[in-house]
Each structure stands twice: as structure tokens, then as C-alpha cells.
Amino acid sequence: MLELYGTALASRLLLGTARYPSPAVLSDAIRAARAEVVTVSLRREGAGERAGQGFWSLIRALGVRVLPNTAGCHSVKEAVTTAHMAREIFATPWVKLEVIGEDDTLQPDVFGLSEAARILCAEGFEVFPYTTEDLVVAERLIAAGCRVLMPWGSPIGSGRGLSNLFGLSALRAHFPEVALIVDAGLGVPSHAAQAMELGFDAVLVNTAVAQATDPVAMAGAFAQAVEAGRAARLAGPIEPRDFAAPSTPVVGQAFLR
């Protein structure tokens, strides 16, 4: 079981809810992914009252937990204000904290992120910070009160997978007791399996599923990949070698001359 801020979850695949072709496809994709947590942008859902009511009807029918995010925020003040609105609207202390620092890559502003996390944790929020794989930033976020970290695999929506394997592996090794969720940049199920094989606790996927030719089938594929990657990690994969090692022993074999 995956535990996030005291909540036990059977699924290790979190799903974003943006950019799906229709509410029906979103609903079917959530079911196919067997996701128990979905992220929601406060700004998108608050854009229209009817749209918001329809979304809530869908979420209630599926029985999933909402993780509101501060997507699109570029300052500490903006992110903190949005988090307060999200807590009031969605009735949850959970918040996926995003403070964007660079428009082309949507890289987090780690300085603003650390400050916003400190403020929100002190106010009783349970913060899921969207961050980089930087170890110093991770230390500051944990010191601020974050018990979950969400490092990017690569830029949001890029589909490039895990761009910095060394950095992500180092992050996992340095913080073995912290829940780590790879967020952003996963493009295909094998990327999710790779993250789980590295020892990450879960992955969050949105664009790769929502923009697939068949989002429902892709959601199911990601669910299988996450389970396979987790099983492989628990099974104990072999260490990579620089030279070949025969899988069939040569001792005792007959040699013809």
C-alpha cells in the first residue's frame, strides 16, 4: 500500500484530468488506470459554474480523491492564495504546489516553491511540491514540513521520460523514507515502469494519457507498467555489469576436440 499523509492507497498511479477529449473519456480513463487520486486545476474547474458542477458529479461517481494544484502560478503570493481557495472549494488540506519559474520548460521556481511550502505547511496544508531532482531543494522542502516530493521526470507535457537518471536515483537514495512521486514528462508506459524500478513510490501522468489516440487504452497500459515496475523493484533486479557474464555455467561441460 502507498501511504500519503496518512492516507492508504492501493494504486500507485495518479492521473491528471486536463485535456481529455470529453468527460466520458476522462471517466473511462480513470477507471482503466485504476487511479484513486486525480489532480485538478482550480483555475480550469473554476472557469465556468456548469463545467465545475459537471466535473464534481463525475468525480463523486468515481469515488476518487482530489489533489488540487496551483498550476499556472508564478509567485509565492499567487500560489498561496490559490491553495487557500482550493482548500475551501475542494474541502481538502491536500495541495499539489506549483510555482513556475521558467515559461519554456515550466521548470519550478525552487526558491519560491520552498517559501510557499513553508507558509502552507505552517498553515496546516499537506503539500505535494512539484520540484526538481535537486537534493538541496529536497532538504529544504522536507524541513518546511513536506512529507511527499514530486520531482519532474522532464518538462511538463514533453513526453521525454526520465531525463536525469543519476539525479533521480540520488534523490531516491538520499531520502529513503520520503514518498517520492515522479511528476511530469512521462510519455509512454515504459517511462513509468522505469521510475518504479528506480524505487519511486508512484507516478503522476496526464498528457501522455489524455492526448493519446486512445486515452482509455493508454491509461490501462500505464496501470500495468506501474505494477510491473513496482514488482520488478521488489524482486531485486541484478546490478548492471561492464562485461558479459554467461548465463549457462561452463564448469562440467563436455568439450569436443
PDB file of C-alpha atoms in Angstrom:
ATOM      1  CA  MET A   1       0.000   0.000   0.000  1.00  0.00           C
ATOM      2  CA  LEU A   2       1.086   3.551  -0.732  1.00  0.00           C
ATOM      3  CA  GLU A   3       0.689   5.982   2.178  1.00  0.00           C
ATOM      4  CA  LEU A   4       0.451   9.721   1.531  1.00  0.00           C
ATOM      5  CA  TYR A   5      -0.056  11.927   4.580  1.00  0.00           C
ATOM      6  CA  GLY A   6      -1.689   9.069   6.454  1.00  0.00           C
ATOM      7  CA  THR A   7      -3.983   8.037   3.590  1.00  0.00           C
ATOM      8  CA  ALA A   8      -3.502   4.468   2.375  1.00  0.00           C
ATOM      9  CA  LEU A   9      -3.859   3.898  -1.367  1.00  0.00           C
ATOM     10  CA  ALA A  10      -3.793   0.664  -3.351  1.00  0.00           C
ATOM     11  CA  SER A  11      -2.910   2.375  -6.642  1.00  0.00           C
ATOM     12  CA  ARG A  12       0.468   3.955  -7.352  1.00  0.00           C
ATOM     13  CA  LEU A  13      -0.731   5.741 -10.485  1.00  0.00           C
ATOM     14  CA  LEU A  14      -2.075   9.276 -10.058  1.00  0.00           C
ATOM     15  CA  LEU A  15      -3.915  10.750 -13.029  1.00  0.00           C
ATOM     16  CA  GLY A  16      -4.306  14.323 -14.236  1.00  0.00           C
ATOM     17  CA  THR A  17      -7.701  15.436 -15.533  1.00  0.00           C
ATOM     18  CA  ALA A  18      -6.798  18.094 -18.124  1.00  0.00           C
ATOM     19  CA  ARG A  19      -7.031  17.979 -21.944  1.00  0.00           C
ATOM     20  CA  TYR A  20      -9.225  14.903 -22.343  1.00  0.00           C
ATOM     21  CA  PRO A  21     -11.484  14.904 -25.415  1.00  0.00           C
ATOM     22  CA  SER A  22     -14.649  14.518 -23.312  1.00  0.00           C
ATOM     23  CA  PRO A  23     -15.836  13.897 -19.735  1.00  0.00           C
ATOM     24  CA  ALA A  24     -16.852  10.382 -20.752  1.00  0.00           C
ATOM     25  CA  VAL A  25     -13.335   9.583 -21.955  1.00  0.00           C
ATOM     26  CA  LEU A  26     -11.874  11.049 -18.757  1.00  0.00           C
ATOM     27  CA  SER A  27     -14.186   8.892 -16.667  1.00  0.00           C
ATOM     28  CA  ASP A  28     -13.299   5.732 -18.592  1.00  0.00           C
ATOM     29  CA  ALA A  29      -9.581   6.543 -18.419  1.00  0.00           C
ATOM     30  CA  ILE A  30      -9.697   6.956 -14.632  1.00  0.00           C
ATOM     31  CA  ARG A  31     -11.379   3.568 -14.341  1.00  0.00           C
ATOM     32  CA  ALA A  32      -8.881   1.934 -16.711  1.00  0.00           C
ATOM     33  CA  ALA A  33      -5.977   3.405 -14.771  1.00  0.00           C
ATOM     34  CA  ARG A  34      -7.486   2.180 -11.503  1.00  0.00           C
ATOM     35  CA  ALA A  35      -6.430   5.562 -10.131  1.00  0.00           C
ATOM     36  CA  GLU A  36      -7.526   6.593  -6.655  1.00  0.00           C
ATOM     37  CA  VAL A  37      -6.175  10.152  -6.820  1.00  0.00           C
ATOM     38  CA  VAL A  38      -6.731  12.700  -9.596  1.00  0.00           C
ATOM     39  CA  THR A  39      -5.238  16.170  -9.877  1.00  0.00           C
ATOM     40  CA  VAL A  40      -7.453  19.144 -10.612  1.00  0.00           C
ATOM     41  CA  SER A  41      -6.515  22.672 -11.625  1.00  0.00           C
ATOM     42  CA  LEU A  42      -8.557  25.147  -9.600  1.00  0.00           C
ATOM     43  CA  ARG A  43      -8.418  27.717 -12.395  1.00  0.00           C
ATOM     44  CA  ARG A  44      -9.667  25.351 -15.059  1.00  0.00           C
ATOM     45  CA  GLU A  45     -12.510  23.940 -12.997  1.00  0.00           C
ATOM     46  CA  GLY A  46     -13.495  27.362 -11.725  1.00  0.00           C
ATOM     47  CA  ALA A  47     -13.768  28.832 -15.215  1.00  0.00           C
ATOM     48  CA  GLY A  48     -17.448  28.016 -15.522  1.00  0.00           C
ATOM     49  CA  GLU A  49     -20.016  27.099 -12.901  1.00  0.00           C
ATOM     50  CA  ARG A  50     -21.743  24.488 -15.042  1.00  0.00           C
ATOM     51  CA  ALA A  51     -18.456  22.871 -16.044  1.00  0.00           C
ATOM     52  CA  GLY A  52     -17.422  22.723 -12.398  1.00  0.00           C
ATOM     53  CA  GLN A  53     -20.689  21.094 -11.346  1.00  0.00           C
ATOM     54  CA  GLY A  54     -20.387  18.514 -14.119  1.00  0.00           C
ATOM     55  CA  PHE A  55     -16.835  17.700 -13.107  1.00  0.00           C
ATOM     56  CA  TRP A  56     -17.825  17.229  -9.481  1.00  0.00           C
ATOM     57  CA  SER A  57     -20.647  14.898 -10.489  1.00  0.00           C
ATOM     58  CA  LEU A  58     -18.131  12.808 -12.411  1.00  0.00           C
ATOM     59  CA  ILE A  59     -15.640  12.722  -9.517  1.00  0.00           C
ATOM     60  CA  ARG A  60     -18.307  11.777  -6.987  1.00  0.00           C
ATOM     61  CA  ALA A  61     -19.494   8.957  -9.226  1.00  0.00           C
ATOM     62  CA  LEU A  62     -15.965   7.560  -9.475  1.00  0.00           C
ATOM     63  CA  GLY A  63     -15.214   7.906  -5.762  1.00  0.00           C
ATOM     64  CA  VAL A  64     -11.656   9.158  -6.302  1.00  0.00           C
ATOM     65  CA  ARG A  65      -9.707  11.577  -4.125  1.00  0.00           C
ATOM     66  CA  VAL A  66      -8.959  15.052  -5.498  1.00  0.00           C
ATOM     67  CA  LEU A  67      -5.488  16.584  -5.345  1.00  0.00           C
ATOM     68  CA  PRO A  68      -5.997  20.256  -6.318  1.00  0.00           C
ATOM     69  CA  ASN A  69      -2.992  22.002  -7.823  1.00  0.00           C
ATOM     70  CA  THR A  70      -1.752  25.549  -8.191  1.00  0.00           C
ATOM     71  CA  ALA A  71      -0.976  25.165 -11.891  1.00  0.00           C
ATOM     72  CA  GLY A  72      -0.057  28.390 -13.666  1.00  0.00           C
ATOM     73  CA  CYS A  73       1.134  30.229 -10.554  1.00  0.00           C
ATOM     74  CA  HIS A  74       4.378  32.190 -10.933  1.00  0.00           C
ATOM     75  CA  SER A  75       4.809  33.720  -7.485  1.00  0.00           C
ATOM     76  CA  VAL A  76       4.621  32.731  -3.838  1.00  0.00           C
ATOM     77  CA  LYS A  77       1.646  35.009  -3.195  1.00  0.00           C
ATOM     78  CA  GLU A  78      -0.260  33.657  -6.178  1.00  0.00           C
ATOM     79  CA  ALA A  79       0.383  30.030  -5.217  1.00  0.00           C
ATOM     80  CA  VAL A  80      -0.543  30.520  -1.557  1.00  0.00           C
ATOM     81  CA  THR A  81      -3.744  32.371  -2.461  1.00  0.00           C
ATOM     82  CA  THR A  82      -4.730  29.663  -4.941  1.00  0.00           C
ATOM     83  CA  ALA A  83      -4.034  26.959  -2.344  1.00  0.00           C
ATOM     84  CA  HIS A  84      -6.365  28.674   0.127  1.00  0.00           C
ATOM     85  CA  MET A  85      -9.100  28.848  -2.497  1.00  0.00           C
ATOM     86  CA  ALA A  86      -8.581  25.176  -3.340  1.00  0.00           C
ATOM     87  CA  ARG A  87      -8.868  24.115   0.300  1.00  0.00           C
ATOM     88  CA  GLU A  88     -12.151  25.969   0.609  1.00  0.00           C
ATOM     89  CA  ILE A  89     -13.635  24.688  -2.665  1.00  0.00           C
ATOM     90  CA  PHE A  90     -12.447  21.081  -2.553  1.00  0.00           C
ATOM     91  CA  ALA A  91     -12.562  20.645   1.250  1.00  0.00           C
ATOM     92  CA  THR A  92      -9.139  19.015   1.460  1.00  0.00           C
ATOM     93  CA  PRO A  93      -5.812  20.001   3.059  1.00  0.00           C
ATOM     94  CA  TRP A  94      -4.001  18.356   0.134  1.00  0.00           C
ATOM     95  CA  VAL A  95      -2.465  20.644  -2.455  1.00  0.00           C
ATOM     96  CA  LYS A  96      -0.077  19.984  -5.306  1.00  0.00           C
ATOM     97  CA  LEU A  97       2.107  23.064  -5.084  1.00  0.00           C
ATOM     98  CA  GLU A  98       3.417  24.514  -8.338  1.00  0.00           C
ATOM     99  CA  VAL A  99       5.407  27.742  -8.584  1.00  0.00           C
ATOM    100  CA  ILE A 100       6.610  28.058 -12.173  1.00  0.00           C
ATOM    101  CA  GLY A 101       9.857  29.895 -12.784  1.00  0.00           C
ATOM    102  CA  GLU A 102      10.528  29.492 -16.497  1.00  0.00           C
ATOM    103  CA  ASP A 103       7.902  29.600 -19.228  1.00  0.00           C
ATOM    104  CA  ASP A 104       9.546  27.495 -21.953  1.00  0.00           C
ATOM    105  CA  THR A 105      10.327  24.464 -19.781  1.00  0.00           C
ATOM    106  CA  LEU A 106       7.795  25.146 -16.993  1.00  0.00           C
ATOM    107  CA  GLN A 107      10.641  24.446 -14.589  1.00  0.00           C
ATOM    108  CA  PRO A 108       9.735  25.063 -10.948  1.00  0.00           C
ATOM    109  CA  ASP A 109      10.988  28.206  -9.242  1.00  0.00           C
ATOM    110  CA  VAL A 110      12.617  26.282  -6.412  1.00  0.00           C
ATOM    111  CA  PHE A 111      13.202  29.390  -4.298  1.00  0.00           C
ATOM    112  CA  GLY A 112       9.570  30.455  -4.462  1.00  0.00           C
ATOM    113  CA  LEU A 113       8.480  26.843  -4.070  1.00  0.00           C
ATOM    114  CA  SER A 114      10.400  26.431  -0.813  1.00  0.00           C
ATOM    115  CA  GLU A 115       8.944  29.646   0.594  1.00  0.00           C
ATOM    116  CA  ALA A 116       5.382  28.797  -0.423  1.00  0.00           C
ATOM    117  CA  ALA A 117       5.757  25.288   1.026  1.00  0.00           C
ATOM    118  CA  ARG A 118       6.970  26.725   4.332  1.00  0.00           C
ATOM    119  CA  ILE A 119       3.954  29.037   4.541  1.00  0.00           C
ATOM    120  CA  LEU A 120       1.385  26.401   3.580  1.00  0.00           C
ATOM    121  CA  CYS A 121       2.770  23.645   5.814  1.00  0.00           C
ATOM    122  CA  ALA A 122       2.673  26.054   8.762  1.00  0.00           C
ATOM    123  CA  GLU A 123      -0.997  26.709   7.949  1.00  0.00           C
ATOM    124  CA  GLY A 124      -1.930  23.030   8.065  1.00  0.00           C
ATOM    125  CA  PHE A 125      -1.773  22.143   4.376  1.00  0.00           C
ATOM    126  CA  GLU A 126      -0.471  18.735   3.294  1.00  0.00           C
ATOM    127  CA  VAL A 127       1.798  19.820   0.472  1.00  0.00           C
ATOM    128  CA  PHE A 128       2.833  17.857  -2.624  1.00  0.00           C
ATOM    129  CA  PRO A 129       5.518  20.102  -4.142  1.00  0.00           C
ATOM    130  CA  TYR A 130       6.281  19.890  -7.865  1.00  0.00           C
ATOM    131  CA  THR A 131      10.049  20.186  -7.782  1.00  0.00           C
ATOM    132  CA  THR A 132      13.297  19.219  -9.489  1.00  0.00           C
ATOM    133  CA  GLU A 133      15.621  16.383  -8.517  1.00  0.00           C
ATOM    134  CA  ASP A 134      17.922  18.830  -6.644  1.00  0.00           C
ATOM    135  CA  LEU A 135      18.971  17.374  -3.277  1.00  0.00           C
ATOM    136  CA  VAL A 136      19.375  20.738  -1.536  1.00  0.00           C
ATOM    137  CA  VAL A 137      15.887  21.826  -2.582  1.00  0.00           C
ATOM    138  CA  ALA A 138      14.532  18.487  -1.363  1.00  0.00           C
ATOM    139  CA  GLU A 139      16.155  19.056   2.040  1.00  0.00           C
ATOM    140  CA  ARG A 140      14.530  22.488   2.325  1.00  0.00           C
ATOM    141  CA  LEU A 141      11.104  21.215   1.319  1.00  0.00           C
ATOM    142  CA  ILE A 142      11.288  18.420   3.875  1.00  0.00           C
ATOM    143  CA  ALA A 143      12.472  20.875   6.529  1.00  0.00           C
ATOM    144  CA  ALA A 144       9.476  23.061   5.653  1.00  0.00           C
ATOM    145  CA  GLY A 145       7.163  20.167   6.502  1.00  0.00           C
ATOM    146  CA  CYS A 146       6.604  18.345   3.195  1.00  0.00           C
ATOM    147  CA  ARG A 147       6.297  14.581   3.591  1.00  0.00           C
ATOM    148  CA  VAL A 148       5.884  13.962  -0.141  1.00  0.00           C
ATOM    149  CA  LEU A 149       8.038  15.247  -3.004  1.00  0.00           C
ATOM    150  CA  MET A 150       7.076  15.275  -6.687  1.00  0.00           C
ATOM    151  CA  PRO A 151      10.247  15.630  -8.792  1.00  0.00           C
ATOM    152  CA  TRP A 152       9.864  16.092 -12.533  1.00  0.00           C
ATOM    153  CA  GLY A 153      10.997  13.409 -14.961  1.00  0.00           C
ATOM    154  CA  SER A 154      11.334  16.025 -17.706  1.00  0.00           C
ATOM    155  CA  PRO A 155       9.408  19.184 -18.683  1.00  0.00           C
ATOM    156  CA  ILE A 156       5.611  19.052 -18.376  1.00  0.00           C
ATOM    157  CA  GLY A 157       3.953  17.594 -21.463  1.00  0.00           C
ATOM    158  CA  SER A 158       7.272  16.834 -23.206  1.00  0.00           C
ATOM    159  CA  GLY A 159       6.947  13.039 -23.137  1.00  0.00           C
ATOM    160  CA  ARG A 160      10.730  12.748 -22.854  1.00  0.00           C
ATOM    161  CA  GLY A 161      10.703  10.391 -19.886  1.00  0.00           C
ATOM    162  CA  LEU A 162      13.370  10.430 -17.167  1.00  0.00           C
ATOM    163  CA  SER A 163      15.968  12.944 -18.355  1.00  0.00           C
ATOM    164  CA  ASN A 164      18.301  12.758 -15.345  1.00  0.00           C
ATOM    165  CA  LEU A 165      18.568   9.186 -14.155  1.00  0.00           C
ATOM    166  CA  PHE A 166      21.554   9.935 -11.932  1.00  0.00           C
ATOM    167  CA  GLY A 167      19.792  12.811 -10.194  1.00  0.00           C
ATOM    168  CA  LEU A 168      16.583  10.863  -9.651  1.00  0.00           C
ATOM    169  CA  SER A 169      18.486   7.826  -8.363  1.00  0.00           C
ATOM    170  CA  ALA A 170      20.455  10.050  -5.972  1.00  0.00           C
ATOM    171  CA  LEU A 171      17.221  11.614  -4.726  1.00  0.00           C
ATOM    172  CA  ARG A 172      15.763   8.171  -4.007  1.00  0.00           C
ATOM    173  CA  ALA A 173      18.925   7.047  -2.229  1.00  0.00           C
ATOM    174  CA  HIS A 174      19.191  10.183  -0.070  1.00  0.00           C
ATOM    175  CA  PHE A 175      15.578  10.153   1.106  1.00  0.00           C
ATOM    176  CA  PRO A 176      14.549   6.503   1.524  1.00  0.00           C
ATOM    177  CA  GLU A 177      11.735   7.308   3.974  1.00  0.00           C
ATOM    178  CA  VAL A 178      10.109  10.124   1.956  1.00  0.00           C
ATOM    179  CA  ALA A 179       7.308   9.371  -0.506  1.00  0.00           C
ATOM    180  CA  LEU A 180       8.593  10.313  -3.965  1.00  0.00           C
ATOM    181  CA  ILE A 181       6.252  10.628  -6.949  1.00  0.00           C
ATOM    182  CA  VAL A 182       7.646  11.249 -10.427  1.00  0.00           C
ATOM    183  CA  ASP A 183       5.584  14.046 -11.930  1.00  0.00           C
ATOM    184  CA  ALA A 184       5.752  15.465 -15.459  1.00  0.00           C
ATOM    185  CA  GLY A 185       7.369  14.382 -18.694  1.00  0.00           C
ATOM    186  CA  LEU A 186       6.375  10.705 -18.838  1.00  0.00           C
ATOM    187  CA  GLY A 187       5.382   9.845 -22.388  1.00  0.00           C
ATOM    188  CA  VAL A 188       4.912   6.077 -22.590  1.00  0.00           C
ATOM    189  CA  PRO A 189       4.278   3.284 -20.055  1.00  0.00           C
ATOM    190  CA  SER A 190       7.911   2.157 -20.122  1.00  0.00           C
ATOM    191  CA  HIS A 191       8.881   5.524 -18.603  1.00  0.00           C
ATOM    192  CA  ALA A 192       6.548   4.822 -15.685  1.00  0.00           C
ATOM    193  CA  ALA A 193       7.947   1.311 -15.260  1.00  0.00           C
ATOM    194  CA  GLN A 194      11.475   2.736 -15.225  1.00  0.00           C
ATOM    195  CA  ALA A 195      10.557   5.208 -12.486  1.00  0.00           C
ATOM    196  CA  MET A 196       9.097   2.425 -10.374  1.00  0.00           C
ATOM    197  CA  GLU A 197      12.147   0.233 -10.976  1.00  0.00           C
ATOM    198  CA  LEU A 198      14.307   3.067  -9.603  1.00  0.00           C
ATOM    199  CA  GLY A 199      12.324   2.807  -6.379  1.00  0.00           C
ATOM    200  CA  PHE A 200       9.914   5.715  -6.705  1.00  0.00           C
ATOM    201  CA  ASP A 201       6.653   5.289  -4.850  1.00  0.00           C
ATOM    202  CA  ALA A 202       4.258   6.405  -7.586  1.00  0.00           C
ATOM    203  CA  VAL A 203       3.947   8.380 -10.810  1.00  0.00           C
ATOM    204  CA  LEU A 204       1.585  11.115 -11.971  1.00  0.00           C
ATOM    205  CA  VAL A 205       0.568  11.123 -15.633  1.00  0.00           C
ATOM    206  CA  ASN A 206      -1.679  13.477 -17.570  1.00  0.00           C
ATOM    207  CA  THR A 207      -0.731  14.466 -21.133  1.00  0.00           C
ATOM    208  CA  ALA A 208       0.557  11.033 -22.164  1.00  0.00           C
ATOM    209  CA  VAL A 209      -2.860   9.561 -21.420  1.00  0.00           C
ATOM    210  CA  ALA A 210      -5.178  12.450 -22.269  1.00  0.00           C
ATOM    211  CA  GLN A 211      -3.572  13.159 -25.663  1.00  0.00           C
ATOM    212  CA  ALA A 212      -3.103   9.547 -26.750  1.00  0.00           C
ATOM    213  CA  THR A 213      -5.061   8.296 -29.741  1.00  0.00           C
ATOM    214  CA  ASP A 214      -6.905   6.013 -27.327  1.00  0.00           C
ATOM    215  CA  PRO A 215      -6.696   7.550 -23.835  1.00  0.00           C
ATOM    216  CA  VAL A 216      -8.555   4.696 -22.168  1.00  0.00           C
ATOM    217  CA  ALA A 217      -6.244   2.021 -23.564  1.00  0.00           C
ATOM    218  CA  MET A 218      -3.202   4.136 -22.679  1.00  0.00           C
ATOM    219  CA  ALA A 219      -4.457   4.577 -19.112  1.00  0.00           C
ATOM    220  CA  GLY A 220      -4.714   0.807 -18.785  1.00  0.00           C
ATOM    221  CA  ALA A 221      -1.222   0.374 -20.211  1.00  0.00           C
ATOM    222  CA  PHE A 222       0.230   2.825 -17.676  1.00  0.00           C
ATOM    223  CA  ALA A 223      -1.522   0.959 -14.856  1.00  0.00           C
ATOM    224  CA  GLN A 224       0.098  -2.299 -15.938  1.00  0.00           C
ATOM    225  CA  ALA A 225       3.503  -0.629 -16.325  1.00  0.00           C
ATOM    226  CA  VAL A 226       3.389   0.815 -12.821  1.00  0.00           C
ATOM    227  CA  GLU A 227       2.525  -2.576 -11.363  1.00  0.00           C
ATOM    228  CA  ALA A 228       5.278  -4.287 -13.378  1.00  0.00           C
ATOM    229  CA  GLY A 229       7.893  -1.709 -12.398  1.00  0.00           C
ATOM    230  CA  ARG A 230       6.970  -1.952  -8.734  1.00  0.00           C
ATOM    231  CA  ALA A 231       7.083  -5.762  -8.837  1.00  0.00           C
ATOM    232  CA  ALA A 232      10.499  -5.662 -10.515  1.00  0.00           C
ATOM    233  CA  ARG A 233      11.848  -3.311  -7.841  1.00  0.00           C
ATOM    234  CA  LEU A 234      10.622  -5.572  -5.066  1.00  0.00           C
ATOM    235  CA  ALA A 235      12.059  -8.633  -6.838  1.00  0.00           C
ATOM    236  CA  GLY A 236      15.572  -7.145  -6.679  1.00  0.00           C
ATOM    237  CA  PRO A 237      16.988  -6.547 -10.176  1.00  0.00           C
ATOM    238  CA  ILE A 238      20.585  -7.504 -10.940  1.00  0.00           C
ATOM    239  CA  GLU A 239      23.285  -4.850 -10.959  1.00  0.00           C
ATOM    240  CA  PRO A 240      24.456  -3.716 -14.411  1.00  0.00           C
ATOM    241  CA  ARG A 241      27.858  -5.122 -15.459  1.00  0.00           C
ATOM    242  CA  ASP A 242      30.548  -3.777 -17.760  1.00  0.00           C
ATOM    243  CA  PHE A 243      31.321  -7.238 -19.172  1.00  0.00           C
ATOM    244  CA  ALA A 244      29.324 -10.239 -20.236  1.00  0.00           C
ATOM    245  CA  ALA A 245      28.516 -12.969 -17.716  1.00  0.00           C
ATOM    246  CA  PRO A 246      27.438 -16.346 -19.125  1.00  0.00           C
ATOM    247  CA  SER A 247      24.006 -17.423 -18.034  1.00  0.00           C
ATOM    248  CA  THR A 248      24.921 -21.093 -18.641  1.00  0.00           C
ATOM    249  CA  PRO A 249      27.791 -22.430 -16.444  1.00  0.00           C
ATOM    250  CA  VAL A 250      30.764 -23.822 -18.339  1.00  0.00           C
ATOM    251  CA  VAL A 251      32.090 -25.926 -15.438  1.00  0.00           C
ATOM    252  CA  GLY A 252      31.430 -29.588 -16.054  1.00  0.00           C
ATOM    253  CA  GLN A 253      30.521 -29.168 -19.715  1.00  0.00           C
ATOM    254  CA  ALA A 254      31.918 -31.555 -22.285  1.00  0.00           C
ATOM    255  CA  PHE A 255      34.199 -30.090 -24.958  1.00  0.00           C
ATOM    256  CA  LEU A 256      34.640 -31.736 -28.363  1.00  0.00           C
ATOM    257  CA  ARG A 257      38.092 -31.694 -29.950  1.00  0.00           C
TER     258      ARG A 257
END
